Amino acid sequence: MRDKSVSSRDAILEAAFDVFSQNPGASLSDVASAAGVGRATLHRHFAGRDELMVALTLAASQELDVAVEVAVSACETYTDGLRVALRAMLPLAARHMFLATETAQNDPRVAAAYAKQRRALADDIEAARGEGAFAPDIPTAWIVEAYETLIYAGWAMVVAGEATPNQAADLAWRTLTRGMTP
């Protein structure tokens, strides 16, 4: 039975994360059932799958931001902050990985949130470059793409059970900062 202190909307979002992380092709009926609400209630909050995916993407973005902010609060350098941020994001793999194949990025709210995250990442990379973490001849945009791609690779490894979140974070950081040389 659903906890009555949790709003229907929040219950639907939580159920959607659970259901879609197990089966990205699940139906909205599956989500409503897992949330303990009827389809009519689900549709009162979300007109359809696209709207639900946008809400999930925005919630995931906020969760990532909060996890990173908390994790890096004690970091003394931008370089350490980038490394620690990986450790904060990779445990969210099972919860967020299904969103990588969704088209919610076409929504202006999602695009704005993503652009804000990318700008912050680029700023942090520039600051870490000033600390000597990255070669001056490697474009910031390249490092941003590499960082984000390594997060995705880490999530894939975690979801596949081939690495723990911490192992994936360590591999991502090593690859980013030293490549794959011995």
N, CA and C atoms as an extended XYZ file, in Angstrom:
546
Properties=species:S:1:pos:R:3:atomname:S:1:resname:S:1:resid:I:1 pbc="F F F"
N         0.846       -1.181        0.000 N   MET     1
C         0.000        0.000        0.000 CA  MET     1
C         0.886        1.237        0.000 C   MET     1
N         0.480        2.233       -0.744 N   ARG     2
C         1.231        3.469       -0.892 CA  ARG     2
C         1.143        4.301        0.377 C   ARG     2
N         2.271        4.931        0.747 N   ASP     3
C         2.339        5.843        1.876 CA  ASP     3
C         1.525        7.095        1.542 C   ASP     3
N         0.495        7.382        2.326 N   LYS     4
C        -0.411        8.508        2.046 CA  LYS     4
C         0.286        9.852        2.227 C   LYS     4
N         1.425        9.890        2.941 N   SER     5
C         2.118       11.165        3.126 CA  SER     5
C         2.902       11.570        1.877 C   SER     5
N         3.069       10.638        0.937 N   VAL     6
C         3.762       10.926       -0.310 CA  VAL     6
C         2.719       11.306       -1.346 C   VAL     6
N         2.928       12.404       -2.048 N   SER     7
C         1.959       12.826       -3.051 CA  SER     7
C         1.857       11.791       -4.167 C   SER     7
N         0.720       11.785       -4.837 N   SER     8
C         0.534       10.869       -5.972 CA  SER     8
C         1.600       11.111       -7.026 C   SER     8
N         1.910       12.375       -7.298 N   ARG     9
C         2.913       12.708       -8.306 CA  ARG     9
C         4.276       12.118       -7.917 C   ARG     9
N         4.671       12.315       -6.657 N   ASP    10
C         5.955       11.775       -6.203 CA  ASP    10
C         5.964       10.248       -6.244 C   ASP    10
N         4.846        9.645       -5.865 N   ALA    11
C         4.753        8.182       -5.902 CA  ALA    11
C         4.879        7.677       -7.342 C   ALA    11
N         4.272        8.394       -8.268 N   ILE    12
C         4.364        8.000       -9.678 CA  ILE    12
C         5.797        8.128      -10.166 C   ILE    12
N         6.472        9.220       -9.818 N   LEU    13
C         7.865        9.395      -10.242 CA  LEU    13
C         8.759        8.299       -9.668 C   LEU    13
N         8.611        8.011       -8.394 N   GLU    14
C         9.432        6.961       -7.780 CA  GLU    14
C         9.154        5.607       -8.429 C   GLU    14
N         7.883        5.311       -8.640 N   ALA    15
C         7.523        4.040       -9.279 CA  ALA    15
C         8.073        3.990      -10.697 C   ALA    15
N         8.015        5.116      -11.413 N   ALA    16
C         8.518        5.149      -12.784 CA  ALA    16
C        10.016        4.886      -12.818 C   ALA    16
N        10.762        5.478      -11.888 N   PHE    17
C        12.195        5.179      -11.828 CA  PHE    17
C        12.418        3.679      -11.631 C   PHE    17
N        11.686        3.084      -10.693 N   ASP    18
C        11.837        1.656      -10.414 CA  ASP    18
C        11.431        0.796      -11.607 C   ASP    18
N        10.271        1.075      -12.150 N   VAL    19
C         9.730        0.253      -13.236 CA  VAL    19
C        10.579        0.367      -14.497 C   VAL    19
N        10.885        1.598      -14.914 N   PHE    20
C        11.635        1.788      -16.160 CA  PHE    20
C        13.095        1.366      -16.034 C   PHE    20
N        13.654        1.422      -14.830 N   SER    21
C        15.032        0.942      -14.683 CA  SER    21
C        15.099       -0.572      -14.861 C   SER    21
N        14.003       -1.268      -14.562 N   GLN    22
C        13.942       -2.711      -14.772 CA  GLN    22
C        13.519       -3.064      -16.193 C   GLN    22
N        12.613       -2.236      -16.762 N   ASN    23
C        12.081       -2.498      -18.093 CA  ASN    23
C        11.770       -1.165      -18.772 C   ASN    23
N        12.724       -0.632      -19.550 N   PRO    24
C        12.502        0.664      -20.190 CA  PRO    24
C        11.270        0.708      -21.096 C   PRO    24
N        10.793       -0.420      -21.553 N   GLY    25
C         9.615       -0.458      -22.410 CA  GLY    25
C         8.319       -0.687      -21.660 C   GLY    25
N         8.364       -0.606      -20.343 N   ALA    26
C         7.160       -0.849      -19.537 CA  ALA    26
C         6.065        0.153      -19.898 C   ALA    26
N         4.837       -0.225      -19.618 N   SER    27
C         3.699        0.628      -19.942 CA  SER    27
C         3.404        1.598      -18.795 C   SER    27
N         2.613        2.593      -19.106 N   LEU    28
C         2.168        3.515      -18.069 CA  LEU    28
C         1.264        2.809      -17.066 C   LEU    28
N         0.559        1.772      -17.517 N   SER    29
C        -0.243        0.964      -16.585 CA  SER    29
C         0.652        0.289      -15.561 C   SER    29
N         1.819       -0.183      -16.009 N   ASP    30
C         2.777       -0.797      -15.077 CA  ASP    30
C         3.233        0.216      -14.034 C   ASP    30
N         3.482        1.431      -14.475 N   VAL    31
C         3.925        2.492      -13.563 CA  VAL    31
C         2.811        2.834      -12.577 C   VAL    31
N         1.591        3.017      -13.085 N   ALA    32
C         0.461        3.346      -12.207 CA  ALA    32
C         0.262        2.262      -11.156 C   ALA    32
N         0.329        1.015      -11.587 N   SER    33
C         0.158       -0.099      -10.658 CA  SER    33
C         1.244       -0.086       -9.582 C   SER    33
N         2.480        0.116       -9.993 N   ALA    34
C         3.594        0.140       -9.028 CA  ALA    34
C         3.481        1.323       -8.072 C   ALA    34
N         2.874        2.415       -8.544 N   ALA    35
C         2.707        3.605       -7.700 CA  ALA    35
C         1.504        3.487       -6.768 C   ALA    35
N         0.661        2.488       -7.021 N   GLY    36
C        -0.536        2.323       -6.197 CA  GLY    36
C        -1.621        3.318       -6.546 C   GLY    36
N        -1.620        3.752       -7.812 N   VAL    37
C        -2.648        4.688       -8.279 CA  VAL    37
C        -3.277        4.132       -9.550 C   VAL    37
N        -4.399        4.691       -9.921 N   GLY    38
C        -5.032        4.299      -11.172 CA  GLY    38
C        -4.434        5.073      -12.341 C   GLY    38
N        -4.714        4.591      -13.538 N   ARG    39
C        -4.207        5.286      -14.734 CA  ARG    39
C        -4.756        6.695      -14.827 C   ARG    39
N        -5.981        6.901      -14.397 N   ALA    40
C        -6.562        8.245      -14.444 CA  ALA    40
C        -5.751        9.212      -13.580 C   ALA    40
N        -5.325        8.741      -12.411 N   THR    41
C        -4.503        9.582      -11.540 CA  THR    41
C        -3.161        9.870      -12.199 C   THR    41
N        -2.552        8.858      -12.790 N   LEU    42
C        -1.285        9.065      -13.502 CA  LEU    42
C        -1.469       10.129      -14.580 C   LEU    42
N        -2.545       10.019      -15.352 N   HIS    43
C        -2.769       10.958      -16.452 CA  HIS    43
C        -3.189       12.353      -15.971 C   HIS    43
N        -3.664       12.470      -14.745 N   ARG    44
C        -3.922       13.802      -14.186 CA  ARG    44
C        -2.600       14.542      -13.969 C   ARG    44
N        -1.554       13.787      -13.669 N   HIS    45
C        -0.242       14.390      -13.427 CA  HIS    45
C         0.615       14.460      -14.685 C   HIS    45
N         0.486       13.480      -15.547 N   PHE    46
C         1.323       13.376      -16.751 CA  PHE    46
C         0.434       12.970      -17.926 C   PHE    46
N         0.367       13.826      -18.932 N   ALA    47
C        -0.527       13.580      -20.070 CA  ALA    47
C        -0.170       12.302      -20.817 C   ALA    47
N         1.075       11.929      -20.787 N   GLY    48
C         1.512       10.724      -21.489 CA  GLY    48
C         2.946       10.388      -21.147 C   GLY    48
N         3.456        9.409      -21.842 N   ARG    49
C         4.808        8.915      -21.582 CA  ARG    49
C         5.864       10.014      -21.755 C   ARG    49
N         5.728       10.816      -22.808 N   ASP    50
C         6.721       11.868      -23.050 CA  ASP    50
C         6.797       12.843      -21.877 C   ASP    50
N         5.653       13.247      -21.384 N   GLU    51
C         5.630       14.179      -20.254 CA  GLU    51
C         6.219       13.537      -18.998 C   GLU    51
N         5.938       12.273      -18.780 N   LEU    52
C         6.514       11.562      -17.639 CA  LEU    52
C         8.035       11.472      -17.786 C   LEU    52
N         8.524       11.196      -18.991 N   MET    53
C         9.969       11.098      -19.206 CA  MET    53
C        10.660       12.441      -18.982 C   MET    53
N        10.013       13.514      -19.363 N   VAL    54
C        10.580       14.838      -19.102 CA  VAL    54
C        10.682       15.056      -17.591 C   VAL    54
N         9.621       14.730      -16.862 N   ALA    55
C         9.633       14.893      -15.404 CA  ALA    55
C        10.712       14.019      -14.774 C   ALA    55
N        10.869       12.792      -15.262 N   LEU    56
C        11.915       11.906      -14.738 CA  LEU    56
C        13.300       12.462      -15.042 C   LEU    56
N        13.482       12.978      -16.242 N   THR    57
C        14.781       13.527      -16.627 CA  THR    57
C        15.127       14.742      -15.774 C   THR    57
N        14.159       15.604      -15.541 N   LEU    58
C        14.402       16.774      -14.688 CA  LEU    58
C        14.696       16.348      -13.250 C   LEU    58
N        13.962       15.354      -12.759 N   ALA    59
C        14.213       14.850      -11.401 CA  ALA    59
C        15.599       14.224      -11.312 C   ALA    59
N        15.984       13.464      -12.326 N   ALA    60
C        17.309       12.834      -12.340 CA  ALA    60
C        18.398       13.894      -12.379 C   ALA    60
N        18.201       14.922      -13.164 N   SER    61
C        19.172       16.011      -13.249 CA  SER    61
C        19.354       16.668      -11.886 C   SER    61
N        18.238       16.923      -11.211 N   GLN    62
C        18.304       17.529       -9.885 CA  GLN    62
C        18.986       16.584       -8.888 C   GLN    62
N        18.681       15.292       -8.961 N   GLU    63
C        19.320       14.319       -8.066 CA  GLU    63
C        20.824       14.293       -8.276 C   GLU    63
N        21.248       14.327       -9.546 N   LEU    64
C        22.676       14.339       -9.836 CA  LEU    64
C        23.327       15.607       -9.283 C   LEU    64
N        22.674       16.752       -9.501 N   ASP    65
C        23.217       18.016       -8.995 CA  ASP    65
C        23.389       17.969       -7.479 C   ASP    65
N        22.381       17.497       -6.779 N   VAL    66
C        22.438       17.442       -5.317 CA  VAL    66
C        23.518       16.458       -4.859 C   VAL    66
N        23.568       15.280       -5.476 N   ALA    67
C        24.580       14.286       -5.096 CA  ALA    67
C        25.989       14.836       -5.280 C   ALA    67
N        26.207       15.522       -6.384 N   VAL    68
C        27.533       16.086       -6.652 CA  VAL    68
C        27.835       17.219       -5.673 C   VAL    68
N        26.875       18.127       -5.452 N   GLU    69
C        27.101       19.245       -4.526 CA  GLU    69
C        27.482       18.740       -3.135 C   GLU    69
N        26.779       17.746       -2.646 N   VAL    70
C        27.069       17.196       -1.325 CA  VAL    70
C        28.455       16.545       -1.315 C   VAL    70
N        28.750       15.776       -2.342 N   ALA    71
C        30.010       15.039       -2.387 CA  ALA    71
C        31.225       15.953       -2.480 C   ALA    71
N        31.111       17.035       -3.228 N   VAL    72
C        32.292       17.878       -3.454 CA  VAL    72
C        32.438       18.995       -2.429 C   VAL    72
N        31.518       19.096       -1.499 N   SER    73
C        31.540       20.215       -0.552 CA  SER    73
C        32.829       20.289        0.261 C   SER    73
N        33.480       19.165        0.493 N   ALA    74
C        34.712       19.164        1.284 CA  ALA    74
C        35.978       19.150        0.416 C   ALA    74
N        35.819       19.154       -0.889 N   CYS    75
C        36.982       19.107       -1.778 CA  CYS    75
C        37.718       20.449       -1.747 C   CYS    75
N        39.031       20.366       -1.738 N   GLU    76
C        39.844       21.578       -1.685 CA  GLU    76
C        40.316       22.030       -3.056 C   GLU    76
N        40.203       21.165       -4.069 N   THR    77
C        40.619       21.541       -5.414 CA  THR    77
C        39.529       21.153       -6.409 C   THR    77
N        39.560       21.805       -7.551 N   TYR    78
C        38.614       21.443       -8.618 CA  TYR    78
C        38.930       20.058       -9.156 C   TYR    78
N        40.205       19.726       -9.195 N   THR    79
C        40.607       18.406       -9.678 CA  THR    79
C        40.005       17.325       -8.797 C   THR    79
N        40.139       17.488       -7.494 N   ASP    80
C        39.565       16.504       -6.574 CA  ASP    80
C        38.042       16.500       -6.695 C   ASP    80
N        37.456       17.661       -6.894 N   GLY    81
C        36.006       17.745       -7.054 CA  GLY    81
C        35.518       16.957       -8.255 C   GLY    81
N        36.222       17.040       -9.374 N   LEU    82
C        35.834       16.268      -10.561 CA  LEU    82
C        35.923       14.769      -10.303 C   LEU    82
N        36.963       14.350       -9.587 N   ARG    83
C        37.132       12.928       -9.262 CA  ARG    83
C        36.034       12.462       -8.308 C   ARG    83
N        35.784       13.232       -7.277 N   VAL    84
C        34.773       12.878       -6.273 CA  VAL    84
C        33.370       12.898       -6.898 C   VAL    84
N        33.132       13.796       -7.831 N   ALA    85
C        31.822       13.862       -8.496 CA  ALA    85
C        31.508       12.550       -9.209 C   ALA    85
N        32.512       11.934       -9.800 N   LEU    86
C        32.288       10.629      -10.445 CA  LEU    86
C        31.792        9.609       -9.425 C   LEU    86
N        32.384        9.612       -8.257 N   ARG    87
C        31.968        8.677       -7.202 CA  ARG    87
C        30.549        8.962       -6.720 C   ARG    87
N        30.115       10.200       -6.854 N   ALA    88
C        28.751       10.554       -6.447 CA  ALA    88
C        27.728       10.173       -7.513 C   ALA    88
N        28.120       10.272       -8.779 N   MET    89
C        27.166       10.020       -9.864 CA  MET    89
C        27.004        8.539      -10.195 C   MET    89
N        28.059        7.773      -10.114 N   LEU    90
C        27.985        6.391      -10.600 CA  LEU    90
C        27.061        5.484       -9.786 C   LEU    90
N        26.855        5.711       -8.499 N   PRO    91
C        25.868        4.881       -7.794 CA  PRO    91
C        24.433        5.078       -8.292 C   PRO    91
N        24.171        6.147       -9.031 N   LEU    92
C        22.827        6.403       -9.539 CA  LEU    92
C        22.570        5.695      -10.873 C   LEU    92
N        23.492        4.859      -11.290 N   ALA    93
C        23.400        4.201      -12.601 CA  ALA    93
C        22.096        3.444      -12.777 C   ALA    93
N        21.769        2.577      -11.864 N   ALA    94
C        20.581        1.739      -12.032 CA  ALA    94
C        19.319        2.593      -12.091 C   ALA    94
N        19.316        3.679      -11.388 N   ARG    95
C        18.138        4.547      -11.327 CA  ARG    95
C        17.982        5.411      -12.574 C   ARG    95
N        19.094        5.838      -13.182 N   HIS    96
C        19.031        6.814      -14.268 CA  HIS    96
C        19.381        6.290      -15.648 C   HIS    96
N        19.990        5.140      -15.755 N   MET    97
C        20.544        4.672      -17.032 CA  MET    97
C        19.499        4.612      -18.148 C   MET    97
N        18.275        4.220      -17.848 N   PHE    98
C        17.259        4.088      -18.894 CA  PHE    98
C        16.971        5.423      -19.574 C   PHE    98
N        17.241        6.538      -18.911 N   LEU    99
C        16.967        7.849      -19.490 CA  LEU    99
C        17.905        8.181      -20.650 C   LEU    99
N        19.021        7.477      -20.752 N   ALA   100
C        19.980        7.760      -21.824 CA  ALA   100
C        19.399        7.494      -23.205 C   ALA   100
N        18.384        6.656      -23.277 N   THR   101
C        17.791        6.336      -24.577 CA  THR   101
C        16.497        7.104      -24.839 C   THR   101
N        16.110        7.950      -23.919 N   GLU   102
C        14.874        8.720      -24.074 CA  GLU   102
C        15.145       10.025      -24.815 C   GLU   102
N        14.117       10.588      -25.386 N   THR   103
C        14.256       11.803      -26.190 CA  THR   103
C        13.840       13.053      -25.432 C   THR   103
N        13.839       12.998      -24.128 N   ALA   104
C        13.401       14.148      -23.332 CA  ALA   104
C        14.298       15.366      -23.549 C   ALA   104
N        15.510       15.162      -24.068 N   GLN   105
C        16.421       16.277      -24.290 CA  GLN   105
C        15.842       17.306      -25.259 C   GLN   105
N        14.819       16.944      -26.024 N   ASN   106
C        14.173       17.884      -26.939 CA  ASN   106
C        13.303       18.898      -26.202 C   ASN   106
N        12.977       18.633      -24.963 N   ASP   107
C        12.176       19.548      -24.169 CA  ASP   107
C        13.048       20.731      -23.749 C   ASP   107
N        12.563       21.955      -23.882 N   PRO   108
C        13.387       23.119      -23.545 CA  PRO   108
C        13.833       23.161      -22.083 C   PRO   108
N        13.000       22.646      -21.171 N   ARG   109
C        13.397       22.633      -19.752 CA  ARG   109
C        14.561       21.678      -19.530 C   ARG   109
N        14.509       20.523      -20.182 N   VAL   110
C        15.593       19.544      -20.069 CA  VAL   110
C        16.854       20.096      -20.731 C   VAL   110
N        16.697       20.696      -21.907 N   ALA   111
C        17.843       21.271      -22.611 CA  ALA   111
C        18.508       22.349      -21.764 C   ALA   111
N        17.718       23.174      -21.095 N   ALA   112
C        18.275       24.232      -20.246 CA  ALA   112
C        19.030       23.645      -19.052 C   ALA   112
N        18.458       22.632      -18.420 N   ALA   113
C        19.131       21.998      -17.280 CA  ALA   113
C        20.441       21.346      -17.716 C   ALA   113
N        20.405       20.666      -18.859 N   TYR   114
C        21.600       20.010      -19.378 CA  TYR   114
C        22.666       21.035      -19.747 C   TYR   114
N        22.265       22.132      -20.386 N   ALA   115
C        23.222       23.179      -20.758 CA  ALA   115
C        23.861       23.794      -19.519 C   ALA   115
N        23.072       23.979      -18.470 N   LYS   116
C        23.609       24.526      -17.216 CA  LYS   116
C        24.644       23.570      -16.618 C   LYS   116
N        24.344       22.271      -16.618 N   GLN   117
C        25.292       21.283      -16.091 CA  GLN   117
C        26.575       21.264      -16.917 C   GLN   117
N        26.442       21.332      -18.236 N   ARG   118
C        27.629       21.326      -19.105 CA  ARG   118
C        28.486       22.567      -18.904 C   ARG   118
N        27.853       23.733      -18.726 N   ARG   119
C        28.613       24.962      -18.465 CA  ARG   119
C        29.374       24.848      -17.152 C   ARG   119
N        28.717       24.320      -16.127 N   ALA   120
C        29.378       24.157      -14.829 CA  ALA   120
C        30.538       23.168      -14.942 C   ALA   120
N        30.329       22.083      -15.680 N   LEU   121
C        31.399       21.102      -15.874 CA  LEU   121
C        32.564       21.741      -16.621 C   LEU   121
N        32.279       22.491      -17.672 N   ALA   122
C        33.344       23.159      -18.429 CA  ALA   122
C        34.114       24.136      -17.540 C   ALA   122
N        33.408       24.876      -16.702 N   ASP   123
C        34.074       25.809      -15.779 CA  ASP   123
C        34.971       25.056      -14.803 C   ASP   123
N        34.473       23.941      -14.267 N   ASP   124
C        35.274       23.145      -13.336 CA  ASP   124
C        36.498       22.546      -14.026 C   ASP   124
N        36.325       22.118      -15.264 N   ILE   125
C        37.454       21.564      -16.012 CA  ILE   125
C        38.501       22.648      -16.269 C   ILE   125
N        38.053       23.847      -16.613 N   GLU   126
C        38.997       24.956      -16.808 CA  GLU   126
C        39.766       25.232      -15.519 C   GLU   126
N        39.059       25.234      -14.397 N   ALA   127
C        39.724       25.473      -13.108 CA  ALA   127
C        40.699       24.339      -12.793 C   ALA   127
N        40.311       23.109      -13.070 N   ALA   128
C        41.215       21.971      -12.841 CA  ALA   128
C        42.419       22.044      -13.774 C   ALA   128
N        42.201       22.519      -14.986 N   ARG   129
C        43.321       22.711      -15.915 CA  ARG   129
C        44.325       23.690      -15.301 C   ARG   129
N        43.819       24.752      -14.673 N   GLY   130
C        44.681       25.718      -13.995 CA  GLY   130
C        45.473       25.097      -12.861 C   GLY   130
N        44.969       24.005      -12.321 N   GLU   131
C        45.673       23.269      -11.252 CA  GLU   131
C        46.660       22.241      -11.825 C   GLU   131
N        46.662       22.103      -13.155 N   GLY   132
C        47.582       21.167      -13.794 CA  GLY   132
C        46.984       19.804      -14.099 C   GLY   132
N        45.668       19.638      -13.951 N   ALA   133
C        45.044       18.332      -14.156 CA  ALA   133
C        44.973       17.941      -15.621 C   ALA   133
N        44.871       18.920      -16.527 N   PHE   134
C        44.703       18.620      -17.949 CA  PHE   134
C        45.689       19.444      -18.770 C   PHE   134
N        46.158       18.849      -19.833 N   ALA   135
C        47.101       19.522      -20.717 CA  ALA   135
C        46.457       20.762      -21.335 C   ALA   135
N        47.213       21.820      -21.490 N   PRO   136
C        46.648       23.060      -22.030 CA  PRO   136
C        46.237       22.964      -23.498 C   PRO   136
N        46.761       21.987      -24.227 N   ASP   137
C        46.437       21.894      -25.649 CA  ASP   137
C        45.202       21.044      -25.942 C   ASP   137
N        44.589       20.462      -24.926 N   ILE   138
C        43.370       19.672      -25.124 CA  ILE   138
C        42.178       20.598      -24.914 C   ILE   138
N        41.322       20.737      -25.930 N   PRO   139
C        40.176       21.642      -25.782 CA  PRO   139
C        39.251       21.231      -24.633 C   PRO   139
N        38.734       22.215      -23.947 N   THR   140
C        37.806       21.968      -22.844 CA  THR   140
C        36.610       21.155      -23.320 C   THR   140
N        36.101       21.477      -24.490 N   ALA   141
C        34.936       20.753      -25.023 CA  ALA   141
C        35.245       19.264      -25.155 C   ALA   141
N        36.468       18.921      -25.531 N   TRP   142
C        36.858       17.513      -25.655 CA  TRP   142
C        36.833       16.835      -24.286 C   TRP   142
N        37.354       17.525      -23.289 N   ILE   143
C        37.404       16.944      -21.938 CA  ILE   143
C        35.988       16.786      -21.384 C   ILE   143
N        35.118       17.762      -21.651 N   VAL   144
C        33.716       17.660      -21.221 CA  VAL   144
C        33.075       16.421      -21.836 C   VAL   144
N        33.248       16.251      -23.150 N   GLU   145
C        32.673       15.077      -23.828 CA  GLU   145
C        33.242       13.781      -23.259 C   GLU   145
N        34.550       13.756      -23.035 N   ALA   146
C        35.183       12.555      -22.484 CA  ALA   146
C        34.635       12.250      -21.091 C   ALA   146
N        34.515       13.254      -20.264 N   TYR   147
C        34.007       13.086      -18.907 CA  TYR   147
C        32.594       12.508      -18.935 C   TYR   147
N        31.728       13.115      -19.742 N   GLU   148
C        30.349       12.629      -19.818 CA  GLU   148
C        30.267       11.224      -20.404 C   GLU   148
N        31.081       10.943      -21.387 N   THR   149
C        31.085        9.606      -21.986 CA  THR   149
C        31.580        8.570      -20.991 C   THR   149
N        32.542        8.938      -20.185 N   LEU   150
C        33.049        8.009      -19.169 CA  LEU   150
C        32.018        7.767      -18.068 C   LEU   150
N        31.192        8.756      -17.773 N   ILE   151
C        30.087        8.530      -16.826 CA  ILE   151
C        29.145        7.477      -17.410 C   ILE   151
N        28.785        7.645      -18.671 N   TYR   152
C        27.900        6.678      -19.322 CA  TYR   152
C        28.536        5.285      -19.334 C   TYR   152
N        29.822        5.211      -19.670 N   ALA   153
C        30.520        3.917      -19.687 CA  ALA   153
C        30.525        3.299      -18.294 C   ALA   153
N        30.741        4.124      -17.294 N   GLY   154
C        30.713        3.628      -15.915 CA  GLY   154
C        29.340        3.116      -15.540 C   GLY   154
N        28.301        3.867      -15.921 N   TRP   155
C        26.939        3.415      -15.634 CA  TRP   155
C        26.663        2.083      -16.314 C   TRP   155
N        27.097        1.937      -17.558 N   ALA   156
C        26.872        0.681      -18.281 CA  ALA   156
C        27.559       -0.479      -17.570 C   ALA   156
N        28.765       -0.260      -17.089 N   MET   157
C        29.494       -1.314      -16.372 CA  MET   157
C        28.783       -1.676      -15.063 C   MET   157
N        28.296       -0.681      -14.359 N   VAL   158
C        27.598       -0.928      -13.089 CA  VAL   158
C        26.303       -1.692      -13.340 C   VAL   158
N        25.513       -1.234      -14.309 N   VAL   159
C        24.234       -1.887      -14.599 CA  VAL   159
C        24.455       -3.324      -15.056 C   VAL   159
N        25.519       -3.567      -15.805 N   ALA   160
C        25.822       -4.919      -16.285 CA  ALA   160
C        26.433       -5.790      -15.185 C   ALA   160
N        26.724       -5.213      -14.029 N   GLY   161
C        27.316       -5.975      -12.939 CA  GLY   161
C        28.796       -6.255      -13.137 C   GLY   161
N        29.429       -5.504      -14.026 N   GLU   162
C        30.844       -5.723      -14.321 CA  GLU   162
C        31.769       -4.861      -13.471 C   GLU   162
N        31.204       -3.942      -12.709 N   ALA   163
C        31.993       -3.098      -11.810 CA  ALA   163
C        31.065       -2.535      -10.744 C   ALA   163
N        31.635       -2.257       -9.594 N   THR   164
C        30.890       -1.525       -8.572 CA  THR   164
C        30.934       -0.047       -8.950 C   THR   164
N        30.067        0.761       -8.367 N   PRO   165
C        30.143        2.193       -8.668 CA  PRO   165
C        31.523        2.795       -8.381 C   PRO   165
N        32.150        2.397       -7.278 N   ASN   166
C        33.468        2.943       -6.967 CA  ASN   166
C        34.529        2.460       -7.954 C   ASN   166
N        34.468        1.188       -8.353 N   GLN   167
C        35.408        0.697       -9.358 CA  GLN   167
C        35.230        1.448      -10.675 C   GLN   167
N        33.989        1.641      -11.079 N   ALA   168
C        33.717        2.357      -12.327 CA  ALA   168
C        34.203        3.800      -12.230 C   ALA   168
N        34.001        4.445      -11.082 N   ALA   169
C        34.472        5.821      -10.901 CA  ALA   169
C        35.991        5.887      -10.993 C   ALA   169
N        36.667        4.929      -10.354 N   ASP   170
C        38.130        4.914      -10.408 CA  ASP   170
C        38.633        4.680      -11.832 C   ASP   170
N        37.981        3.772      -12.554 N   LEU   171
C        38.376        3.515      -13.948 CA  LEU   171
C        38.116        4.741      -14.825 C   LEU   171
N        36.996        5.392      -14.617 N   ALA   172
C        36.679        6.590      -15.404 CA  ALA   172
C        37.717        7.677      -15.146 C   ALA   172
N        38.070        7.892      -13.884 N   TRP   173
C        39.043        8.930      -13.554 CA  TRP   173
C        40.423        8.585      -14.125 C   TRP   173
N        40.806        7.348      -13.978 N   ARG   174
C        42.104        6.933      -14.513 CA  ARG   174
C        42.143        7.131      -16.035 C   ARG   174
N        41.086        6.719      -16.714 N   THR   175
C        41.034        6.870      -18.159 CA  THR   175
C        41.075        8.358      -18.553 C   THR   175
N        40.349        9.183      -17.848 N   LEU   176
C        40.308       10.606      -18.153 CA  LEU   176
C        41.664       11.259      -17.950 C   LEU   176
N        42.343       10.910      -16.883 N   THR   177
C        43.570       11.630      -16.524 CA  THR   177
C        44.851       10.980      -17.029 C   THR   177
N        44.809        9.667      -17.306 N   ARG   178
C        46.037        8.991      -17.741 CA  ARG   178
C        45.863        8.154      -18.991 C   ARG   178
N        44.668        8.096      -19.521 N   GLY   179
C        44.436        7.231      -20.683 CA  GLY   179
C        44.436        5.779      -20.250 C   GLY   179
N        44.847        4.926      -21.147 N   MET   180
C        44.839        3.495      -20.845 CA  MET   180
C        46.236        2.899      -20.840 C   MET   180
N        47.213        3.765      -20.666 N   THR   181
C        48.583        3.264      -20.609 CA  THR   181
C        48.833        2.598      -19.272 C   THR   181
N        49.793        1.674      -19.236 N   PRO   182
C        50.083        0.990      -17.967 CA  PRO   182
C        50.694        1.933      -16.941 C   PRO   182
